[in-house]
């Protein structure tokens, strides 16, 4: 992807602080749009105003957004507050209307980014237009699909591009509305370090009481900003009422966040960190050597099993092994789920090594 590595437009907007976007889930009336914006203007960290104008709803007959009549209200917000404005687009028609009304930044929602046809339609419509676009992760936990959507826009010439992590739909809902699966946005960050990555705690949690926790987690993971649904009277919101907070609550949350930096200027600290890292490198190497040694023994077992015609998987042995490892690991203070994950992976590999050798022995 060709992303402006300096992201100078963003740096000058935020002064290298986390980018904060806030505003209601949906634009409901001129009064609601303007009054929310006037309250947000009082929070200096907030630089961009969000409001949904076309709302993709899971079920029909819910409020689907006010549509084009709400676009001039965003212009007014900009004039009155100086905040940049952003809204969700899902079709080429939405894009055209936003460009006509001077919306500053567009975003592609989670349902749309899951559909390459829709993303391509939007990308084609944006050829030759120099507008920032934010791409939410698709609702399903598919990093490639997310990257694909970003690439489609990038190939259409959009370089002011950002990703928004809003969590994923999963079968078993735990405490959040959408499972954050943090390793997915982290993998995106590793693959594209220059791509700004924002977190949407509102759609992850679905619950205003959990917003603060997820904001802090995003900052701890060195994400580049937050997009938070903010409404003057959250309980009366026409969409996503349970996850919206007031501008005052947003201000309190932002004030309480501890911001971390990726590197410290303190030489002693860097030295100490380096020392720890060398220890970690040594230990990781020992783990790799142990795995290699284990592999050679698994191969010996496989050859013995070939002679005796024994199956690769011996359930009882595996259950016993897992039980013992969990007991031993717990005594050492390791988390049970972690030990299970590791030994499941080690055992899967051991079965694979054995069945590969079985296959070879038949040739
Ligand atoms: C929204 O931001 O209001 C929205 C509809 O989000 P998502 O696409 O993440 O569901
Ligand atoms: Mn919403």
Short mmCIF file of C-alpha atoms and ligand atoms in Angstrom, two decimals:
data_model
loop_
_atom_site.label_atom_id
_atom_site.label_comp_id
_atom_site.label_asym_id
_atom_site.label_seq_id
_atom_site.Cartn_x
_atom_site.Cartn_y
_atom_site.Cartn_z
CA UNK A 1 0.00 0.00 0.00
CA UNK A 2 1.16 3.52 -0.74
CA UNK A 3 0.39 5.44 2.40
CA UNK A 4 1.88 8.84 3.10
CA UNK A 5 4.34 7.73 5.82
CA UNK A 6 4.37 11.12 7.46
CA UNK A 7 0.59 11.43 7.38
CA UNK A 8 1.30 15.14 7.53
CA UNK A 9 -2.38 16.07 7.32
CA UNK A 10 -3.02 14.01 10.45
CA UNK A 11 0.08 15.11 12.33
CA UNK A 12 -0.81 18.76 11.85
CA UNK A 13 -4.37 18.05 12.99
CA UNK A 14 -3.47 16.18 16.16
CA UNK A 15 0.01 17.45 16.95
CA UNK A 16 0.99 13.78 17.18
CA UNK A 17 -1.50 13.14 20.00
CA UNK A 18 -4.12 10.39 19.62
CA UNK A 19 -6.84 11.41 17.14
CA UNK A 20 -10.22 11.72 18.84
CA UNK A 21 -13.41 11.51 16.78
CA UNK A 22 -16.75 11.93 18.52
CA UNK A 23 -20.40 12.53 17.76
CA UNK A 24 -23.70 10.72 17.72
CA UNK A 25 -24.32 7.32 16.19
CA UNK A 26 -26.97 8.99 13.99
CA UNK A 27 -27.91 12.52 13.05
CA UNK A 28 -31.46 12.85 14.44
CA UNK A 29 -32.30 16.56 14.07
CA UNK A 30 -30.51 19.80 13.31
CA UNK A 31 -30.72 20.72 16.96
CA UNK A 32 -29.23 17.42 18.15
CA UNK A 33 -26.40 17.59 15.59
CA UNK A 34 -25.47 21.18 16.41
CA UNK A 35 -25.84 20.96 20.19
CA UNK A 36 -23.66 17.83 20.36
CA UNK A 37 -21.02 19.54 18.24
CA UNK A 38 -21.04 22.69 20.38
CA UNK A 39 -20.46 20.58 23.50
CA UNK A 40 -17.68 18.59 21.82
CA UNK A 41 -15.96 21.76 20.66
CA UNK A 42 -15.17 22.39 24.34
CA UNK A 43 -13.00 19.25 24.45
CA UNK A 44 -9.73 20.28 22.76
CA UNK A 45 -8.68 16.69 21.97
CA UNK A 46 -11.76 16.16 19.76
CA UNK A 47 -10.81 17.07 16.20
CA UNK A 48 -13.40 15.33 14.06
CA UNK A 49 -17.19 15.18 14.34
CA UNK A 50 -18.98 11.97 13.38
CA UNK A 51 -22.69 11.45 12.68
CA UNK A 52 -24.34 8.62 10.78
CA UNK A 53 -26.67 9.79 8.03
CA UNK A 54 -27.31 6.47 6.30
CA UNK A 55 -27.57 3.71 8.90
CA UNK A 56 -27.10 0.09 7.87
CA UNK A 57 -29.52 -1.77 10.13
CA UNK A 58 -29.46 -5.49 10.67
CA UNK A 59 -33.29 -5.68 10.60
CA UNK A 60 -35.66 -3.57 8.45
CA UNK A 61 -38.14 -1.07 9.93
CA UNK A 62 -35.60 0.39 12.33
CA UNK A 63 -34.44 3.98 11.97
CA UNK A 64 -32.29 4.00 8.82
CA UNK A 65 -30.91 7.51 9.04
CA UNK A 66 -32.28 10.83 7.84
CA UNK A 67 -30.34 10.81 4.58
CA UNK A 68 -29.37 13.83 2.50
CA UNK A 69 -31.36 16.43 4.48
CA UNK A 70 -28.88 15.99 7.33
CA UNK A 71 -25.77 16.76 5.23
CA UNK A 72 -26.08 20.59 5.43
CA UNK A 73 -26.10 20.25 9.25
CA UNK A 74 -22.59 18.78 9.03
CA UNK A 75 -21.53 21.86 7.02
CA UNK A 76 -22.95 24.02 9.79
CA UNK A 77 -21.03 22.03 12.41
CA UNK A 78 -17.83 22.75 10.56
CA UNK A 79 -18.60 26.47 10.26
CA UNK A 80 -19.66 26.82 13.90
CA UNK A 81 -17.00 24.69 15.58
CA UNK A 82 -14.09 24.25 13.18
CA UNK A 83 -14.36 20.48 13.66
CA UNK A 84 -13.82 18.36 10.56
CA UNK A 85 -16.81 16.18 9.70
CA UNK A 86 -17.22 12.53 8.81
CA UNK A 87 -20.05 10.18 7.96
CA UNK A 88 -20.52 6.61 6.75
CA UNK A 89 -20.88 5.88 3.05
CA UNK A 90 -22.04 2.57 1.63
CA UNK A 91 -22.80 3.38 -2.02
CA UNK A 92 -21.48 5.57 -4.84
CA UNK A 93 -24.59 7.77 -4.42
CA UNK A 94 -23.71 8.41 -0.76
CA UNK A 95 -20.17 9.35 -1.81
CA UNK A 96 -21.46 11.80 -4.44
CA UNK A 97 -23.79 13.47 -1.95
CA UNK A 98 -21.03 13.78 0.65
CA UNK A 99 -18.65 15.32 -1.87
CA UNK A 100 -21.38 17.73 -3.00
CA UNK A 101 -21.96 18.88 0.59
CA UNK A 102 -18.25 19.11 1.48
CA UNK A 103 -18.01 16.34 4.09
CA UNK A 104 -14.30 16.23 5.02
CA UNK A 105 -13.70 12.54 5.70
CA UNK A 106 -15.63 9.39 4.77
CA UNK A 107 -15.86 6.07 6.54
CA UNK A 108 -16.82 2.66 5.30
CA UNK A 109 -18.86 0.66 7.81
CA UNK A 110 -18.31 -2.91 8.95
CA UNK A 111 -21.11 -4.40 6.85
CA UNK A 112 -19.88 -2.64 3.72
CA UNK A 113 -16.18 -3.44 4.14
CA UNK A 114 -17.19 -7.12 4.16
CA UNK A 115 -18.41 -6.73 0.56
CA UNK A 116 -15.70 -6.24 -2.10
CA UNK A 117 -18.28 -5.17 -4.74
CA UNK A 118 -19.50 -2.30 -2.55
CA UNK A 119 -15.97 -1.26 -1.58
CA UNK A 120 -14.90 -1.27 -5.23
CA UNK A 121 -17.94 0.83 -6.19
CA UNK A 122 -16.95 3.41 -3.56
CA UNK A 123 -13.28 3.27 -4.60
CA UNK A 124 -14.17 3.83 -8.28
CA UNK A 125 -16.28 6.81 -7.34
CA UNK A 126 -13.35 8.31 -5.40
CA UNK A 127 -10.78 8.12 -8.23
CA UNK A 128 -9.02 11.46 -8.44
CA UNK A 129 -10.58 12.76 -5.20
CA UNK A 130 -8.16 13.59 -2.40
CA UNK A 131 -10.29 12.83 0.62
CA UNK A 132 -9.36 10.84 3.74
CA UNK A 133 -11.21 7.55 4.12
CA UNK A 134 -11.49 5.36 7.20
CA UNK A 135 -12.22 1.66 6.80
CA UNK A 136 -13.86 -0.28 9.62
CA UNK A 137 -12.97 -3.92 9.98
CA UNK A 138 -15.49 -6.26 8.32
CA UNK A 139 -17.99 -7.81 10.73
CA UNK A 140 -16.37 -11.23 10.32
CA UNK A 141 -12.91 -11.86 11.70
CA UNK A 142 -11.11 -11.83 8.36
CA UNK A 143 -7.95 -9.73 8.27
CA UNK A 144 -7.45 -10.32 4.53
CA UNK A 145 -10.89 -8.88 3.76
CA UNK A 146 -10.08 -5.79 5.84
CA UNK A 147 -6.72 -5.37 4.07
CA UNK A 148 -8.47 -5.95 0.73
CA UNK A 149 -10.88 -3.08 1.38
CA UNK A 150 -7.99 -0.77 2.34
CA UNK A 151 -6.10 -1.81 -0.79
CA UNK A 152 -9.08 -1.17 -3.09
CA UNK A 153 -9.23 2.44 -1.86
CA UNK A 154 -5.48 2.81 -1.96
CA UNK A 155 -5.37 1.58 -5.56
CA UNK A 156 -8.00 4.19 -6.43
CA UNK A 157 -5.45 6.80 -5.29
CA UNK A 158 -6.57 7.37 -1.69
CA UNK A 159 -3.43 7.77 0.43
CA UNK A 160 -5.02 9.47 3.44
CA UNK A 161 -6.34 6.22 4.71
CA UNK A 162 -7.06 4.94 8.22
CA UNK A 163 -8.34 1.71 9.70
CA UNK A 164 -10.94 1.48 12.46
CA UNK A 165 -11.11 -1.53 14.74
CA UNK A 166 -14.73 -2.04 15.88
CA UNK A 167 -14.65 -5.71 16.89
CA UNK A 168 -16.08 -8.80 15.20
CA UNK A 169 -19.35 -10.73 15.22
CA UNK A 170 -18.78 -14.10 16.82
CA UNK A 171 -21.16 -16.94 17.61
CA UNK A 172 -20.61 -16.90 21.37
CA UNK A 173 -20.95 -13.38 22.66
CA UNK A 174 -19.00 -12.89 25.83
CA UNK A 175 -18.93 -9.59 27.64
CA UNK A 176 -18.90 -7.30 24.60
CA UNK A 177 -21.29 -6.66 21.71
CA UNK A 178 -18.46 -7.40 19.28
CA UNK A 179 -15.42 -9.46 20.16
CA UNK A 180 -12.29 -7.28 19.94
CA UNK A 181 -9.95 -10.17 18.97
CA UNK A 182 -7.06 -7.76 19.58
CA UNK A 183 -4.54 -9.94 17.75
CA UNK A 184 -6.24 -9.04 14.41
CA UNK A 185 -5.77 -5.25 14.60
CA UNK A 186 -2.31 -5.86 16.05
CA UNK A 187 -1.41 -7.99 13.04
CA UNK A 188 -2.65 -5.18 10.78
CA UNK A 189 -0.41 -2.74 12.67
CA UNK A 190 2.60 -5.00 12.27
CA UNK A 191 1.94 -5.43 8.53
CA UNK A 192 1.28 -1.74 7.87
CA UNK A 193 3.05 0.26 10.57
CA UNK A 194 2.44 3.55 8.77
CA UNK A 195 -1.34 3.01 8.58
CA UNK A 196 -3.14 4.92 11.37
CA UNK A 197 -5.27 2.52 13.38
CA UNK A 198 -8.17 3.83 15.45
CA UNK A 199 -10.34 2.01 17.96
CA UNK A 200 -14.15 2.22 18.16
CA UNK A 201 -14.91 1.29 21.79
CA UNK A 202 -18.62 2.08 21.30
CA UNK A 203 -19.27 -0.70 18.78
CA UNK A 204 -16.87 -3.10 20.49
CA UNK A 205 -18.53 -2.85 23.90
CA UNK A 206 -22.15 -1.98 23.08
CA UNK A 207 -22.21 -0.73 26.68
CA UNK A 208 -21.41 2.79 27.86
CA UNK A 209 -20.04 1.48 31.17
CA UNK A 210 -17.25 -0.39 29.41
CA UNK A 211 -16.09 2.40 27.07
CA UNK A 212 -13.38 3.67 29.39
CA UNK A 213 -11.77 0.23 29.74
CA UNK A 214 -11.56 -0.36 26.00
CA UNK A 215 -10.27 3.19 25.34
CA UNK A 216 -7.43 2.51 27.78
CA UNK A 217 -6.69 -0.87 26.22
CA UNK A 218 -6.46 0.77 22.77
CA UNK A 219 -4.02 3.36 24.12
CA UNK A 220 -1.98 0.63 25.84
CA UNK A 221 -1.70 -1.11 22.47
CA UNK A 222 -0.41 2.10 20.92
CA UNK A 223 -3.41 2.64 18.66
CA UNK A 224 -3.53 6.04 17.02
CA UNK A 225 -6.90 7.28 18.17
CA UNK A 226 -10.50 6.69 19.17
CA UNK A 227 -13.93 7.14 17.62
CA UNK A 228 -16.54 7.38 20.36
CA UNK A 229 -20.31 7.70 19.97
CA UNK A 230 -21.44 10.75 21.90
CA UNK A 231 -25.02 11.98 22.33
CA UNK A 232 -26.54 14.77 24.44
CA UNK A 233 -29.18 12.39 25.87
CA UNK A 234 -27.88 8.87 25.22
CA UNK A 235 -30.91 7.04 26.61
CA UNK A 236 -33.14 8.75 24.06
CA UNK A 237 -30.86 8.07 21.07
CA UNK A 238 -32.61 6.69 17.99
CA UNK A 239 -29.87 4.10 17.45
CA UNK A 240 -27.27 2.41 19.66
CA UNK A 241 -28.63 4.10 22.81
CA UNK A 242 -26.94 1.75 25.28
CA UNK A 243 -23.42 2.46 24.03
CA UNK A 244 -23.52 6.26 23.68
CA UNK A 245 -22.09 8.63 26.27
CA UNK A 246 -22.56 12.36 26.85
CA UNK A 247 -19.86 14.85 25.81
CA UNK A 248 -19.18 15.41 29.51
CA UNK A 249 -18.63 11.69 30.08
CA UNK A 250 -16.27 11.64 27.10
CA UNK A 251 -14.32 14.52 28.59
CA UNK A 252 -13.96 12.66 31.90
CA UNK A 253 -12.85 9.46 30.17
CA UNK A 254 -10.25 11.29 28.08
CA UNK A 255 -8.94 13.07 31.17
CA UNK A 256 -8.50 9.78 33.01
CA UNK A 257 -6.72 7.92 30.22
CA UNK A 258 -3.05 7.28 30.64
CA UNK A 259 -1.24 7.71 27.38
CA UNK A 260 1.84 5.66 26.73
CA UNK A 261 4.60 6.31 24.24
CA UNK A 262 6.37 3.68 22.18
CA UNK A 263 9.90 4.81 23.03
CA UNK A 264 11.34 6.51 26.08
CA UNK A 265 14.04 9.15 25.88
CA UNK A 266 15.56 7.78 29.10
CA UNK A 267 18.84 5.94 28.34
CA UNK A 268 18.82 3.94 31.62
CA UNK A 269 15.34 2.68 30.90
CA UNK A 270 16.29 1.70 27.31
CA UNK A 271 19.37 -0.14 28.66
CA UNK A 272 17.31 -2.05 31.19
CA UNK A 273 14.71 -2.91 28.53
CA UNK A 274 17.45 -4.16 26.22
CA UNK A 275 18.84 -6.32 28.98
CA UNK A 276 15.41 -7.90 29.59
CA UNK A 277 14.96 -8.41 25.87
CA UNK A 278 18.26 -10.25 25.59
CA UNK A 279 17.06 -12.58 28.35
CA UNK A 280 13.79 -13.13 26.49
CA UNK A 281 15.69 -13.85 23.25
CA UNK A 282 17.80 -16.46 25.04
CA UNK A 283 14.75 -18.11 26.59
CA UNK A 284 12.91 -18.15 23.26
CA UNK A 285 15.91 -19.84 21.69
CA UNK A 286 15.87 -22.46 24.42
CA UNK A 287 12.17 -23.07 23.71
CA UNK A 288 12.97 -23.53 20.00
CA UNK A 289 15.79 -25.97 20.77
CA UNK A 290 13.50 -27.94 23.10
CA UNK A 291 10.89 -28.10 20.34
CA UNK A 292 13.51 -29.36 17.89
CA UNK A 293 14.59 -32.04 20.37
CA UNK A 294 10.97 -33.00 20.96
CA UNK A 295 10.50 -33.32 17.19
CA UNK A 296 13.34 -35.83 16.84
CA UNK A 297 11.80 -37.94 19.60
CA UNK A 298 8.36 -37.76 17.98
CA UNK A 299 9.97 -39.05 14.78
CA UNK A 300 11.45 -41.98 16.71
CA UNK A 301 7.99 -42.72 18.15
CA UNK A 302 6.48 -42.55 14.64
CA UNK A 303 8.99 -45.06 13.28
CA UNK A 304 8.30 -47.42 16.18
CA UNK A 305 4.54 -47.05 15.57
CA UNK A 306 5.01 -47.82 11.87
CA UNK A 307 6.65 -51.12 12.77
CA UNK A 308 3.88 -52.02 15.21
CA UNK A 309 1.03 -50.53 13.10
CA UNK A 310 -0.17 -48.19 15.86
CA UNK A 311 -2.29 -45.02 15.24
CA UNK A 312 -0.72 -41.56 15.45
CA UNK A 313 -3.40 -40.27 17.82
CA UNK A 314 -3.67 -42.11 21.11
CA UNK A 315 -6.42 -40.24 22.91
CA UNK A 316 -5.79 -41.55 26.41
CA UNK A 317 -2.11 -40.65 26.28
CA UNK A 318 -2.95 -37.14 25.09
CA UNK A 319 -5.58 -36.56 27.79
CA UNK A 320 -3.12 -37.71 30.44
CA UNK A 321 -0.33 -35.53 29.01
CA UNK A 322 -2.57 -32.46 28.94
CA UNK A 323 -3.73 -33.06 32.52
CA UNK A 324 -0.16 -33.32 33.75
CA UNK A 325 1.03 -30.25 31.84
CA UNK A 326 -1.87 -28.17 33.18
CA UNK A 327 -1.12 -29.26 36.73
CA UNK A 328 2.58 -28.59 36.39
CA UNK A 329 2.06 -25.27 34.59
CA UNK A 330 -0.53 -24.05 37.12
CA UNK A 331 1.89 -24.78 39.94
CA UNK A 332 4.36 -22.52 38.15
CA UNK A 333 1.76 -19.76 38.00
CA UNK A 334 0.96 -20.04 34.28
CA UNK A 335 -2.57 -19.48 32.99
CA UNK A 336 -4.50 -22.70 32.30
CA UNK A 337 -5.93 -21.50 28.95
CA UNK A 338 -2.41 -20.60 27.80
CA UNK A 339 -0.94 -24.01 28.70
CA UNK A 340 -3.87 -25.67 26.92
CA UNK A 341 -3.35 -23.58 23.78
CA UNK A 342 0.38 -24.32 23.70
CA UNK A 343 0.08 -28.05 24.24
CA UNK A 344 -2.81 -28.33 21.80
CA UNK A 345 -0.54 -26.76 19.18
CA UNK A 346 2.44 -28.93 20.15
CA UNK A 347 0.30 -32.05 20.04
CA UNK A 348 -1.25 -31.10 16.66
CA UNK A 349 2.26 -30.72 15.29
CA UNK A 350 3.30 -34.06 16.74
CA UNK A 351 0.34 -35.80 15.07
CA UNK A 352 1.23 -34.09 11.80
CA UNK A 353 4.86 -35.20 11.98
CA UNK A 354 3.73 -38.77 12.63
CA UNK A 355 1.07 -38.95 9.89
CA UNK A 356 3.49 -37.38 7.38
CA UNK A 357 6.00 -40.14 8.20
CA UNK A 358 3.27 -42.82 8.00
CA UNK A 359 2.40 -41.56 4.53
CA UNK A 360 6.04 -41.54 3.42
CA UNK A 361 6.54 -45.09 4.69
CA UNK A 362 3.78 -46.31 2.36
CA UNK A 363 5.44 -44.89 -0.76
C1 LIG B 1 -21.49 3.32 13.25
O1 LIG B 1 -20.32 3.71 13.38
O2 LIG B 1 -22.47 3.94 13.64
C2 LIG B 1 -21.70 1.98 12.64
C3 LIG B 1 -22.83 1.64 12.05
O3 LIG B 1 -20.66 1.20 12.84
P1 LIG B 1 -20.28 -0.29 12.33
O4 LIG B 1 -20.18 -0.20 10.84
O5 LIG B 1 -18.98 -0.48 13.02
O6 LIG B 1 -21.35 -1.22 12.82
MN1 LIG B 2 -23.65 3.18 15.99
#
